[in-house]
Coordinates of C-alpha atoms and ligand atoms in Angstrom, one line a residue:
X18 CA 14.9 -34.2 5.3
X19 CA 14.6 -33.1 1.7
X20 CA 16.7 -30.6 0.4
X21 CA 15.1 -27.2 0.7
X22 CA 15.9 -23.6 0.3
X23 CA 13.4 -21.0 1.1
X24 CA 14.2 -17.5 -0.5
X25 CA 12.9 -14.3 -1.7
X26 CA 14.2 -11.4 -4.1
X27 CA 15.0 -7.9 -2.9
X28 CA 15.4 -5.3 -5.5
X29 CA 14.9 -1.5 -6.1
X30 CA 11.8 -1.1 -8.5
X31 CA 12.6 -1.9 -12.0
X32 CA 16.0 -3.6 -11.3
X33 CA 14.6 -6.9 -12.6
X34 CA 13.0 -8.7 -9.9
X35 CA 10.0 -10.0 -11.6
X36 CA 11.7 -10.8 -14.8
X37 CA 14.4 -12.9 -12.7
X38 CA 11.5 -14.6 -11.0
X39 CA 9.8 -15.4 -14.2
X40 CA 13.1 -16.7 -15.6
X41 CA 13.7 -19.0 -12.6
X42 CA 10.3 -20.4 -12.9
X43 CA 10.6 -21.3 -16.7
X44 CA 14.3 -22.8 -16.0
X45 CA 12.8 -25.1 -13.4
X46 CA 10.1 -26.2 -15.5
X47 CA 7.3 -24.9 -13.4
X48 CA 5.6 -23.8 -16.5
X49 CA 5.5 -24.6 -20.3
X50 CA 6.4 -22.1 -22.7
X51 CA 2.7 -21.6 -23.4
X52 CA 1.9 -21.0 -19.9
X53 CA 4.5 -18.6 -19.5
X54 CA 3.2 -15.0 -19.6
X55 CA 5.3 -12.3 -18.4
X56 CA 5.7 -11.4 -14.6
X57 CA 3.7 -14.4 -13.3
X58 CA 4.0 -13.6 -9.7
X59 CA 2.6 -10.2 -10.2
X60 CA -0.9 -11.2 -10.9
X61 CA -3.0 -8.0 -10.4
X62 CA -3.3 -5.6 -13.4
X63 CA -2.5 -2.6 -11.2
X64 CA 0.6 -4.5 -9.8
X65 CA 1.8 -5.0 -13.3
X66 CA 1.1 -1.4 -14.5
X67 CA 2.8 0.2 -11.6
X68 CA 5.4 -2.4 -11.4
X69 CA 4.8 -3.1 -7.7
X70 CA 3.9 -6.1 -6.0
X71 CA 1.1 -5.7 -3.6
X72 CA 0.0 -9.0 -2.5
X73 CA 2.8 -11.6 -1.9
X74 CA 2.9 -14.8 -3.5
X75 CA 5.0 -18.0 -3.3
X76 CA 6.0 -20.7 -5.5
X77 CA 7.6 -24.0 -5.3
X78 CA 10.3 -24.9 -8.1
X79 CA 11.7 -28.4 -8.5
X80 CA 15.6 -28.1 -9.2
X81 CA 18.0 -30.7 -10.3
X82 CA 21.5 -29.8 -9.9
X83 CA 23.9 -30.6 -12.6
X84 CA 25.3 -33.6 -10.4
X85 CA 21.7 -34.8 -10.1
X86 CA 20.6 -33.6 -6.6
X87 CA 17.0 -32.6 -6.2
X88 CA 15.9 -29.4 -4.5
X89 CA 12.6 -28.1 -3.6
X90 CA 13.1 -24.2 -4.0
X91 CA 10.5 -21.9 -2.7
X92 CA 10.4 -18.5 -3.9
X93 CA 8.4 -16.1 -1.8
X94 CA 7.6 -12.9 -3.2
X95 CA 7.5 -9.7 -1.0
X96 CA 5.6 -6.6 -1.6
X97 CA 7.7 -3.5 -2.3
X98 CA 6.1 -0.5 -0.6
X99 CA 6.3 0.9 2.7
X100 CA 2.5 0.5 3.4
X101 CA 3.0 -3.3 3.3
X102 CA 6.0 -3.4 5.5
X103 CA 4.2 -5.7 7.7
X104 CA 3.9 -8.1 4.9
X105 CA 7.6 -7.8 3.9
X106 CA 8.6 -8.8 7.3
X107 CA 6.2 -11.8 7.3
X108 CA 7.5 -13.0 4.1
X109 CA 11.2 -12.4 5.2
X110 CA 10.5 -14.7 8.2
X111 CA 9.5 -17.4 6.1
X112 CA 13.0 -17.4 4.3
X113 CA 16.3 -18.3 5.3
X114 CA 17.9 -16.4 2.3
X115 CA 17.6 -13.4 -0.2
X116 CA 18.7 -12.8 -3.7
X117 CA 19.7 -8.9 -3.9
X118 CA 19.5 -7.8 -7.4
X119 CA 21.3 -4.7 -8.5
X120 CA 21.0 -3.3 -12.0
X121 CA 24.2 -3.1 -13.7
X122 CA 23.6 0.0 -15.1
X123 CA 22.1 2.1 -12.2
X124 CA 24.0 0.4 -9.3
X125 CA 22.3 0.3 -5.9
X126 CA 19.5 2.4 -5.0
X127 CA 17.7 3.5 -2.1
X128 CA 15.0 0.7 -1.7
X129 CA 17.6 -1.9 -2.1
X130 CA 19.4 -0.6 1.2
X131 CA 16.2 -0.1 3.0
X132 CA 15.2 -3.8 2.3
X133 CA 18.6 -5.0 3.0
X134 CA 18.3 -3.7 6.5
X135 CA 15.1 -5.5 6.8
X136 CA 16.7 -8.8 5.6
X137 CA 19.6 -8.6 7.9
X138 CA 17.1 -7.8 10.8
X139 CA 15.7 -11.3 10.2
X140 CA 19.3 -12.9 9.9
X141 CA 18.8 -13.8 6.2
X142 CA 21.8 -15.0 4.3
X143 CA 22.3 -12.6 1.1
X144 CA 23.3 -13.4 -2.3
X145 CA 24.0 -10.5 -4.5
X146 CA 23.1 -10.6 -8.2
X147 CA 24.1 -8.1 -10.9
X148 CA 21.4 -7.9 -13.6
X149 CA 21.1 -6.4 -17.0
X150 CA 24.8 -7.2 -17.9
X151 CA 23.5 -7.2 -21.6
X152 CA 22.9 -3.5 -21.6
X153 CA 25.5 -1.3 -23.2
X154 CA 25.5 0.9 -20.2
X155 CA 26.2 -1.9 -17.9
X156 CA 29.3 -1.5 -15.6
X157 CA 29.7 -4.5 -13.6
X158 CA 33.0 -3.2 -11.8
X159 CA 31.1 -0.2 -10.7
X160 CA 28.2 -2.5 -9.4
X161 CA 30.7 -4.8 -7.7
X162 CA 32.0 -1.5 -5.9
X163 CA 28.5 -0.8 -4.8
X164 CA 27.8 -4.1 -3.5
X165 CA 31.0 -3.9 -1.4
X166 CA 30.6 -0.3 -0.2
X167 CA 27.0 0.3 0.1
X168 CA 25.8 -3.0 0.9
X169 CA 28.7 -4.5 2.8
X170 CA 28.7 -7.7 0.8
X171 CA 31.3 -9.8 -0.7
X172 CA 31.4 -8.5 -4.5
X173 CA 33.1 -11.7 -5.6
X174 CA 30.1 -13.6 -4.8
X175 CA 27.9 -11.4 -6.9
X176 CA 26.4 -13.4 -9.9
X177 CA 26.4 -11.4 -13.2
X178 CA 23.2 -12.2 -15.1
X179 CA 20.7 -10.9 -17.8
X180 CA 17.5 -12.0 -16.6
X181 CA 15.8 -10.8 -19.8
X182 CA 18.2 -13.0 -22.1
X183 CA 18.3 -15.8 -19.7
X184 CA 22.0 -15.5 -19.2
X185 CA 23.6 -16.7 -15.7
X186 CA 20.3 -18.1 -14.7
X187 CA 21.8 -21.7 -14.0
X188 CA 24.6 -19.8 -11.9
X189 CA 21.8 -18.3 -9.8
X190 CA 20.3 -21.6 -9.1
X191 CA 23.5 -23.1 -8.0
X192 CA 24.2 -20.3 -5.9
X193 CA 21.0 -20.6 -4.0
X194 CA 21.9 -24.2 -3.4
X195 CA 25.3 -23.6 -2.5
X196 CA 25.3 -20.4 -0.7
X197 CA 21.8 -20.3 1.0
X198 CA 21.3 -22.3 4.2
X199 CA 19.1 -25.1 4.4
X200 CA 16.0 -24.6 6.8
X201 CA 16.1 -26.1 10.4
X202 CA 13.0 -27.4 12.4
X203 CA 12.0 -30.8 13.9
X204 CA 9.1 -32.6 11.9
X205 CA 8.3 -34.4 15.4
X206 CA 7.9 -31.3 17.4
X207 CA 4.6 -29.5 18.0
X208 CA 3.2 -27.8 15.0
X209 CA 4.3 -24.2 14.5
X210 CA 3.2 -22.8 10.9
X211 CA 3.6 -19.0 10.0
X212 CA 0.6 -17.7 7.8
X213 CA 2.5 -15.2 5.6
X214 CA -0.4 -14.8 3.2
X215 CA -3.9 -15.7 2.3
X216 CA -6.1 -15.4 -0.9
X217 CA -9.6 -16.2 -1.5
X218 CA -10.5 -18.7 -4.1
X219 CA -14.1 -18.8 -5.5
X220 CA -14.3 -22.6 -5.2
X221 CA -12.1 -23.5 -2.4
X222 CA -12.5 -20.6 0.1
X223 CA -9.6 -19.1 1.7
X224 CA -6.2 -20.6 0.8
X225 CA -3.6 -20.1 3.4
X226 CA 0.0 -19.6 2.5
X227 CA 2.5 -21.1 5.2
X228 CA 5.8 -21.7 6.3
X229 CA 6.1 -24.8 8.5
X230 CA 8.6 -24.0 11.2
X231 CA 8.2 -27.0 13.5
X232 CA 6.2 -30.3 13.2
X233 CA 4.0 -31.7 10.5
X234 CA 0.6 -30.9 9.2
X235 CA -1.9 -33.5 7.5
X236 CA -5.4 -33.3 6.0
X237 CA -8.1 -34.0 8.7
X238 CA -5.9 -32.5 11.5
X239 CA -7.8 -29.7 13.4
X240 CA -5.6 -26.7 13.6
X241 CA -5.7 -23.7 16.0
X242 CA -4.8 -20.2 15.3
X243 CA -2.9 -19.1 18.4
X244 CA -3.7 -15.4 18.1
X245 CA -7.2 -15.3 16.6
X246 CA -8.0 -18.4 18.9
X247 CA -10.1 -20.1 16.1
X248 CA -10.0 -23.8 15.0
X249 CA -10.6 -25.3 11.6
X250 CA -10.2 -28.8 10.0
X251 CA -7.7 -29.2 7.2
X252 CA -9.2 -30.4 3.9
X253 CA -5.9 -30.2 2.0
X254 CA -2.4 -29.3 1.9
X255 CA 0.2 -29.1 -0.8
X256 CA 2.7 -27.0 -2.8
X257 CA 1.9 -24.0 -4.9
X258 CA 3.3 -25.1 -8.5
X259 CA 1.5 -22.7 -10.6
X260 CA -1.5 -24.6 -9.8
X261 CA -2.4 -26.2 -6.3
X262 CA -0.4 -29.3 -6.1
X263 CA -1.9 -31.6 -3.2
X264 CA 0.5 -33.6 -0.8
X265 CA 0.0 -36.0 1.8
X266 CA 1.6 -33.6 4.5
X267 CA 3.8 -30.5 5.0
X268 CA 6.5 -30.7 7.3
X269 CA 9.3 -28.6 9.1
X270 CA 11.0 -26.4 6.6
X271 CA 8.4 -26.6 3.7
X272 CA 6.3 -23.7 2.4
X273 CA 2.9 -24.5 1.1
X274 CA -0.9 -24.0 1.1
X275 CA -3.7 -25.0 3.6
X276 CA -7.3 -25.2 2.6
X277 CA -9.4 -25.6 5.8
X278 CA -12.8 -24.2 5.5
X279 CA -11.9 -20.5 6.1
X280 CA -14.7 -18.7 4.6
X281 CA -13.2 -14.9 4.4
X282 CA -9.8 -13.6 5.0
X283 CA -11.3 -11.2 7.5
X284 CA -11.9 -14.3 9.7
X285 CA -8.0 -14.6 10.3
X286 CA -5.1 -12.6 10.9
X287 CA -2.1 -12.9 8.6
X288 CA 1.1 -13.4 10.7
X289 CA -0.7 -15.6 13.1
X290 CA 0.8 -19.0 14.0
X291 CA -1.2 -22.1 13.4
X292 CA -0.6 -25.1 15.7
X293 CA -2.6 -28.4 16.2
X294 CA -5.6 -28.3 18.4
X295 CA -4.7 -31.3 20.4
X296 CA -1.1 -30.8 20.4
X297 CA -0.3 -27.2 20.9
X298 CA 3.0 -25.4 20.7
X299 CA 4.1 -23.7 23.7
X300 CA 4.1 -20.3 22.4
X301 CA 3.7 -18.7 18.9
X302 CA 6.2 -17.5 16.5
X303 CA 7.4 -14.1 17.9
X304 CA 7.3 -10.9 16.3
X305 CA 3.4 -11.1 15.5
X306 CA 1.4 -7.8 14.8
X307 CA -2.0 -7.5 13.6
X308 CA -2.7 -5.3 10.4
X309 CA -3.3 -2.0 11.6
X310 CA -5.5 0.6 9.7
X311 CA -3.9 4.1 10.0
X312 CA -5.6 6.0 7.2
X313 CA -9.3 6.7 7.1
X314 CA -11.2 8.1 4.4
X315 CA -14.9 8.2 3.1
X316 CA -15.8 7.0 -0.3
X317 CA -18.9 7.9 -2.2
X318 CA -20.1 6.7 -5.7
X319 CA -19.9 9.5 -8.0
X320 CA -23.4 8.6 -9.2
X321 CA -25.7 8.1 -6.2
X322 CA -27.4 5.2 -8.1
X323 CA -24.1 3.0 -7.9
X324 CA -24.3 2.6 -4.0
X325 CA -25.5 -0.9 -4.3
X326 CA -22.8 -1.8 -6.8
X327 CA -20.3 0.1 -4.4
X328 CA -21.6 -2.2 -1.5
X329 CA -20.8 -5.3 -3.6
X330 CA -17.4 -4.1 -4.8
X331 CA -16.1 -3.5 -1.4
X332 CA -17.5 -6.7 0.0
X333 CA -15.6 -8.7 -2.8
X334 CA -12.4 -6.7 -2.2
X335 CA -12.7 -7.4 1.5
X336 CA -12.9 -11.3 1.0
X337 CA -9.2 -11.1 -0.3
X338 CA -7.9 -8.3 1.6
X339 CA -7.6 -8.6 5.5
X340 CA -6.3 -5.0 6.0
X341 CA -9.5 -3.3 4.4
X342 CA -12.2 -2.2 6.7
X343 CA -15.6 -0.4 5.7
X344 CA -18.6 0.9 7.5
X345 CA -21.6 2.8 6.4
X346 CA -21.4 6.7 6.2
X347 CA -23.5 9.3 4.6
X348 CA -23.0 12.8 3.5
X349 CA -25.5 15.7 2.8
X350 CA -23.6 16.7 -0.2
X351 CA -22.8 13.1 -1.4
X352 CA -25.4 10.7 -0.2
X353 CA -24.4 7.3 1.1
X354 CA -21.1 5.9 1.1
X355 CA -18.5 4.2 3.4
X356 CA -16.1 5.0 5.8
X357 CA -12.9 3.0 5.0
X358 CA -9.6 2.0 7.0
X359 CA -6.4 1.5 5.1
X360 CA -2.9 0.6 5.8
X361 CA -1.5 3.7 4.1
X362 CA -1.9 6.0 1.3
X363 CA -0.7 3.4 -1.2
X364 CA -3.3 0.9 0.1
X365 CA -6.1 3.5 -0.4
X366 CA -4.9 4.4 -3.7
X367 CA -5.0 0.6 -4.8
X368 CA -8.5 0.0 -3.5
X369 CA -9.7 3.1 -5.1
X370 CA -8.2 2.4 -8.6
X371 CA -9.6 -1.3 -8.3
X372 CA -13.2 -0.2 -7.7
X373 CA -13.0 2.3 -10.6
X374 CA -11.4 -0.1 -13.0
X375 CA -12.6 -3.6 -11.9
X376 CA -16.1 -2.6 -11.0
X377 CA -16.4 0.6 -13.3
X378 CA -17.7 2.9 -10.3
X379 CA -16.8 6.4 -10.2
X380 CA -15.9 7.6 -6.8
X381 CA -15.4 10.8 -4.7
X382 CA -13.0 10.4 -1.9
X383 CA -12.7 12.6 1.2
X384 CA -9.5 13.9 2.7
X385 CA -7.8 10.9 4.3
X386 CA -7.2 11.4 8.1
X387 CA -5.6 9.6 10.9
X388 CA -7.1 8.6 14.0
X389 CA -7.0 11.0 17.2
X390 CA -7.4 10.2 20.8
X391 CA -9.7 12.8 22.5
X392 CA -10.0 13.3 26.4
X393 CA -13.2 15.3 27.2
X394 CA -13.9 17.7 30.0
X395 CA -16.1 15.2 31.6
X396 CA -13.3 12.7 31.8
X397 CA -14.3 10.4 29.0
X398 CA -12.3 9.5 26.0
X399 CA -12.9 8.7 22.4
X400 CA -11.2 8.0 19.1
X401 CA -12.2 9.9 16.1
X402 CA -10.9 9.5 12.5
X403 CA -14.1 11.1 11.0
X404 CA -14.4 15.0 10.9
X405 CA -18.3 14.4 11.2
X406 CA -17.8 13.0 14.6
X407 CA -15.4 15.8 16.1
X408 CA -16.9 16.6 19.4
X409 CA -17.7 20.4 20.3
X410 CA -14.4 22.1 20.7
X411 CA -15.5 23.6 24.0
X412 CA -16.0 20.0 25.4
X413 CA -12.4 18.8 24.6
X414 CA -9.7 18.6 27.2
X415 CA -7.1 17.5 24.9
X416 CA -6.3 15.6 22.0
X417 CA -3.3 13.4 20.8
X418 CA -2.4 12.1 17.4
X419 CA -0.1 9.1 16.1
X420 CA 3.5 9.9 15.5
X421 CA 6.0 8.1 13.3
X422 CA 9.8 7.5 12.9
X423 CA 10.2 8.5 9.4
X424 CA 13.4 7.2 7.7
X425 CA 14.4 8.8 4.5
X426 CA 17.4 7.7 2.3
X427 CA 18.6 10.4 0.0
X428 CA 21.7 11.2 -2.0
X429 CA 23.9 13.9 0.2
X430 CA 23.1 16.9 -2.3
X431 CA 19.3 16.9 -1.3
X432 CA 19.7 16.5 2.6
X433 CA 19.0 20.2 3.1
X434 CA 15.8 20.4 1.2
X435 CA 14.8 17.0 2.6
X436 CA 15.3 18.3 6.3
X437 CA 13.4 21.4 5.4
X438 CA 10.4 19.5 4.0
X439 CA 10.3 17.6 7.4
X440 CA 10.3 20.6 9.2
X441 CA 7.4 22.1 7.2
X442 CA 5.6 19.0 7.9
X443 CA 6.0 19.5 11.7
X444 CA 8.9 17.2 12.2
X445 CA 10.0 17.5 15.9
X446 CA 13.4 16.3 15.4
X447 CA 15.8 15.1 12.5
X448 CA 19.1 13.3 12.8
X449 CA 21.4 12.3 10.0
X450 CA 23.3 9.0 9.4
X451 CA 26.0 8.7 6.9
X452 CA 25.7 5.4 5.1
X453 CA 28.0 5.8 2.3
X454 CA 29.6 8.1 -0.1
X455 CA 26.4 9.3 -1.6
X456 CA 23.7 8.0 0.8
X457 CA 22.4 9.8 3.9
X458 CA 19.8 8.5 6.1
X459 CA 17.4 11.4 7.7
X460 CA 15.4 10.1 10.5
X461 CA 12.7 12.4 11.4
X462 CA 10.0 12.0 14.3
X463 CA 6.9 13.6 12.9
X464 CA 3.1 13.2 12.9
X465 CA 1.6 10.6 10.6
X466 CA -1.2 12.9 9.8
X467 CA 1.4 15.2 8.2
X468 CA 2.7 12.7 5.7
X469 CA -1.0 12.2 4.4
X470 CA -1.2 15.6 2.7
X471 CA 1.4 16.8 0.3
X472 CA 4.5 15.0 1.3
X473 CA 5.6 11.9 -0.7
X474 CA 4.9 13.7 -3.9
X475 CA 7.2 16.7 -2.9
X476 CA 9.8 14.1 -1.3
X477 CA 10.1 12.5 -4.8
X478 CA 10.1 16.0 -6.4
X479 CA 13.1 17.4 -4.5
X480 CA 15.1 14.3 -4.4
X481 CA 14.7 13.7 -8.2
X482 CA 12.9 10.4 -7.3
X483 CA 16.0 9.2 -5.6
X484 CA 14.5 9.7 -2.2
X485 CA 13.0 6.6 -0.4
X486 CA 10.7 6.8 2.6
X487 CA 9.8 4.3 5.3
X488 CA 8.1 4.7 8.7
X489 CA 7.3 2.9 11.8
X490 CA 4.7 4.1 14.1
X491 CA 5.9 5.3 17.6
X492 CA 3.5 6.7 20.0
X493 CA 0.6 9.2 20.5
X494 CA 1.5 12.7 21.7
X495 CA -0.5 15.6 22.5
X496 CA -1.4 18.2 19.8
X497 CA -3.6 21.0 19.0
X498 CA -6.0 19.7 16.3
X499 CA -9.1 21.7 15.0
X500 CA -11.8 20.7 12.8
X501 CA -12.1 23.2 9.7
X502 CA -15.4 23.3 7.8
X503 CA -15.8 24.6 4.2
X504 CA -19.0 26.8 3.6
X505 CA -20.3 27.5 0.2
X506 CA -22.8 30.5 0.2
X507 CA -22.7 30.1 4.4
X508 CA -23.5 26.3 4.2
X509 CA -21.1 23.8 5.4
X510 CA -20.2 21.1 2.7
X511 CA -19.8 18.2 5.0
X512 CA -17.5 16.0 2.8
X513 CA -14.8 18.8 2.6
X514 CA -14.4 19.3 6.5
X515 CA -11.1 18.2 7.7
X516 CA -9.0 17.7 10.8
X517 CA -5.7 19.6 10.8
X518 CA -3.1 21.2 13.2
X519 CA -4.0 24.6 14.1
X520 CA -0.9 26.1 12.6
X521 CA -1.8 24.5 9.2
X522 CA -5.6 25.3 9.2
X523 CA -5.5 28.5 7.3
X524 CA -3.3 27.6 4.5
X525 CA -5.1 24.5 3.7
X526 CA -8.6 26.3 3.9
X527 CA -7.3 28.8 1.5
X528 CA -6.2 26.2 -0.8
X529 CA -9.6 24.5 -0.6
X530 CA -11.5 27.7 -1.2
X531 CA -9.5 28.8 -4.2
X532 CA -9.8 25.4 -5.7
X533 CA -13.6 25.5 -5.2
X534 CA -13.9 28.9 -6.5
X535 CA -12.1 27.9 -9.7
X536 CA -14.4 24.6 -10.1
X537 CA -17.9 26.0 -9.1
X538 CA -19.4 27.8 -12.4
X539 CA -20.8 31.3 -11.9
X540 CA -24.6 31.5 -10.7
X541 CA -27.0 34.5 -10.7
X542 CA -25.9 35.5 -7.5
X543 CA -22.4 36.2 -5.6
X544 CA -21.1 33.0 -3.7
X545 CA -18.9 33.4 -0.6
X546 CA -16.6 30.4 -0.3
X547 CA -15.1 30.1 3.3
X548 CA -13.1 28.1 5.6
X549 CA -14.0 28.3 9.5
X550 CA -13.1 26.8 12.6
X551 CA -16.2 26.7 14.7
X552 CA -17.8 30.0 13.9
X553 CA -14.7 31.9 13.1
X554 CA -14.0 32.4 9.4
X555 CA -10.2 31.9 8.7
X556 CA -10.1 32.0 4.8
X557 CA -12.5 33.2 2.1
X558 CA -12.8 33.8 -1.7
X559 CA -15.9 34.9 -3.7
X560 CA -17.3 33.8 -6.9
X561 CA -18.6 36.5 -8.8
X562 CA -22.3 36.3 -10.4
X563 CA -22.5 35.9 -14.1
X564 CA -23.3 39.1 -16.0
X565 CA -25.2 37.8 -18.9
X566 CA -27.6 34.8 -19.6
X567 CA -25.4 32.3 -21.9
X568 CA -28.0 32.3 -24.7
X569 CA -27.8 36.1 -24.9
X570 CA -24.5 36.0 -26.9
X571 CA -26.5 34.3 -29.7
X572 CA -27.4 36.8 -32.3
X573 CA -31.0 36.5 -34.0
X574 CA -33.1 33.6 -33.4
X575 CA -31.2 30.5 -34.3
X576 CA -33.7 28.5 -32.4
X577 CA -31.7 25.0 -33.0
X578 CA -28.5 26.5 -31.6
X579 CA -30.1 28.0 -28.8
X580 CA -31.5 24.7 -27.8
X581 CA -28.5 22.9 -28.3
X582 CA -26.7 25.3 -25.9
X583 CA -29.5 24.8 -23.3
X584 CA -29.3 21.1 -23.8
X585 CA -25.6 21.1 -23.1
X586 CA -26.2 23.3 -20.0
X587 CA -28.7 20.8 -18.9
X588 CA -26.2 17.9 -19.2
X589 CA -23.7 19.8 -17.3
X590 CA -26.1 20.2 -14.4
X591 CA -26.5 16.3 -14.4
X592 CA -23.1 16.0 -13.0
X593 CA -23.6 18.8 -10.5
X594 CA -24.7 18.4 -6.8
X595 CA -27.4 20.8 -5.7
X596 CA -26.1 22.2 -2.5
X597 CA -28.5 24.6 -1.0
X598 CA -29.0 27.0 -3.8
X599 CA -25.7 26.4 -5.1
X600 CA -24.6 23.6 -7.7
X601 CA -21.3 22.3 -7.2
X602 CA -19.8 19.9 -10.0
X603 CA -18.6 16.6 -9.1
X604 CA -15.1 17.5 -10.4
X605 CA -14.9 20.4 -7.9
X606 CA -14.9 17.7 -5.1
X607 CA -12.4 15.5 -6.9
X608 CA -10.0 18.6 -7.8
X609 CA -10.4 19.9 -4.2
X610 CA -9.6 16.5 -2.4
X611 CA -6.8 15.7 -4.4
X612 CA -3.7 15.2 -2.0
X613 CA -0.8 15.1 -4.4
Ligands
LIG9 P1 11.0 -5.1 -11.0 O1 10.4 -3.9 -10.9 O2 12.3 -5.2 -10.1 O3 10.1 -6.6 -10.9 O4 11.6 -5.1 -12.5 P2 11.2 -5.8 -13.7 O5 11.4 -7.4 -13.8 O6 9.7 -5.6 -14.0 O7 12.1 -5.3 -15.0 C1 12.0 -4.0 -15.2 C2 12.3 -3.6 -16.7 O8 14.0 -4.1 -16.8 C3 11.6 -4.4 -17.7 O9 11.4 -3.6 -18.7 C4 12.3 -5.6 -18.1 O10 12.0 -6.1 -19.3 C5 13.9 -4.9 -17.8 N1 14.7 -6.0 -17.6 C6 14.7 -7.0 -16.8 N2 15.8 -7.6 -16.7 C7 16.7 -7.2 -17.7 C8 18.0 -7.6 -18.2 O11 18.5 -8.7 -17.9 N3 18.4 -6.7 -19.5 C9 17.7 -5.7 -19.8 N4 18.2 -5.2 -20.8 N5 16.4 -5.5 -19.3 C10 16.0 -6.1 -18.2
LIG10 MG1 8.0 -6.4 -10.3

């Protein structure tokens, strides 16, 4: 077997993961100086701007050691956010080792620890790297101490580097070869390949990223997806080396791509196991879980004329995003739109931003919701994630909602406020786990719906940015959910309805009413703004009528000024939604529906 190393890089955000990846690519001659643009693995604009990796990527590097041995190094990038923890796990499953980057001026931070646990769970061999040693604030000894005490790794193995200045990169490459294990696997066994990523190419269709665990795969083989139960014929296999580099075969231990006539990523499941149709593996690779949408929200074009464009935008995004779902939806207030399912709040954010940025469509987004299970009095059951489909409360026997086990890492100083925050968000239990001198893990069992509204931002605030948050879904539990309608001038505004625990209904209704009252301009008449459960009003504010015509304050008969002012008023109206007899500006919806 060839010399192969499969590894990923784990780091807290900003500690230099992308810079190190670029430097490894450059050193191994994967690219010419001209092709080298910064942070090659982070391809989307949003990823670069936010410094997070959303889609994982991989690249095969050719490395020759100083004594002339040739190696293939497969660098597999992992997404860095909880919404995508499924994808992180899949990427880790494709590796034998991981580099753990620690910033010499910052030390170990929350995300590093969280990711370290994940890596250990997957039995990866870990190699610590101390980055940014060029900085005047760098303290290598302190970083070594942290690696010893907080990560439990050998501080003397840690390689000091400056990714930015290219210092120590050769040591990292040698460390990878010497310290990380070679992949195992029998090239003659029945094929087992893990699909850890897939992306859509205009010309080639879907390109699958795979780690071959057992067996060998060649063009013209018919492959069988063990979970999806679908078959495809392989057109091409090869390595990712800045461009697709075709090879006669892929075999056990290797990482590469497969082109096999798959039309859309929606046709397959990432994490699935590929085998050969006529020589199947006995069972798939363990640990498979399909992508699960847990957050739902309706999106509408700001300008109803953009509906067709929005349809096209979603179709385009879905081709490359297996986790995004969407169905037609409509609202009396906002017209036609889509009900979408997301992996989490960041996923929602990213999709929203891409639609606005890449497709230039302004959006209004309804409050995100989880999926509730309802049992009706007649014994039937239904799942509801959209307030529009909430059944008549008198017909409901019971409701249950998804719970999570949240894991929050925080410096000791903030433990009190963190626990308080969890309790405010209906946490049912909290336990503490002392990790190191200044790192506490708070585990909290709480409803997923509670982290969708006003949680993450607050956590960051009370921990001064040091708190990190991760969660896993556990089970559905019985709950007391109600639907709250928001009425403007006695008429319900459908997009503003929301599902919430009874205890929280009033505070949030009041927040909505006050926000609306701020944003809706005065009319000739008094406008009540109310929150109601069924027929019962639980919150209210009033928008007072105007006293004067806007033009009244203009003295004399300056006709042009008067005209200008009226013109301006008319333009303002264009961005309003006529609702009953009230005009609601678009920005009122946006400001009310903000979750942060
Ligand atoms: P990531 O979030 O872990 O991918 O971090 P990046 O690679 O994007 O780096 C974050 C910031 O640190 C960028 O501004 C880099 O230029 C900078 N950086 C990365 N490595 C070094 C280094 O070795 N020395 C210094 N001084 N800055 C670095
Ligand atoms: Mg990065």
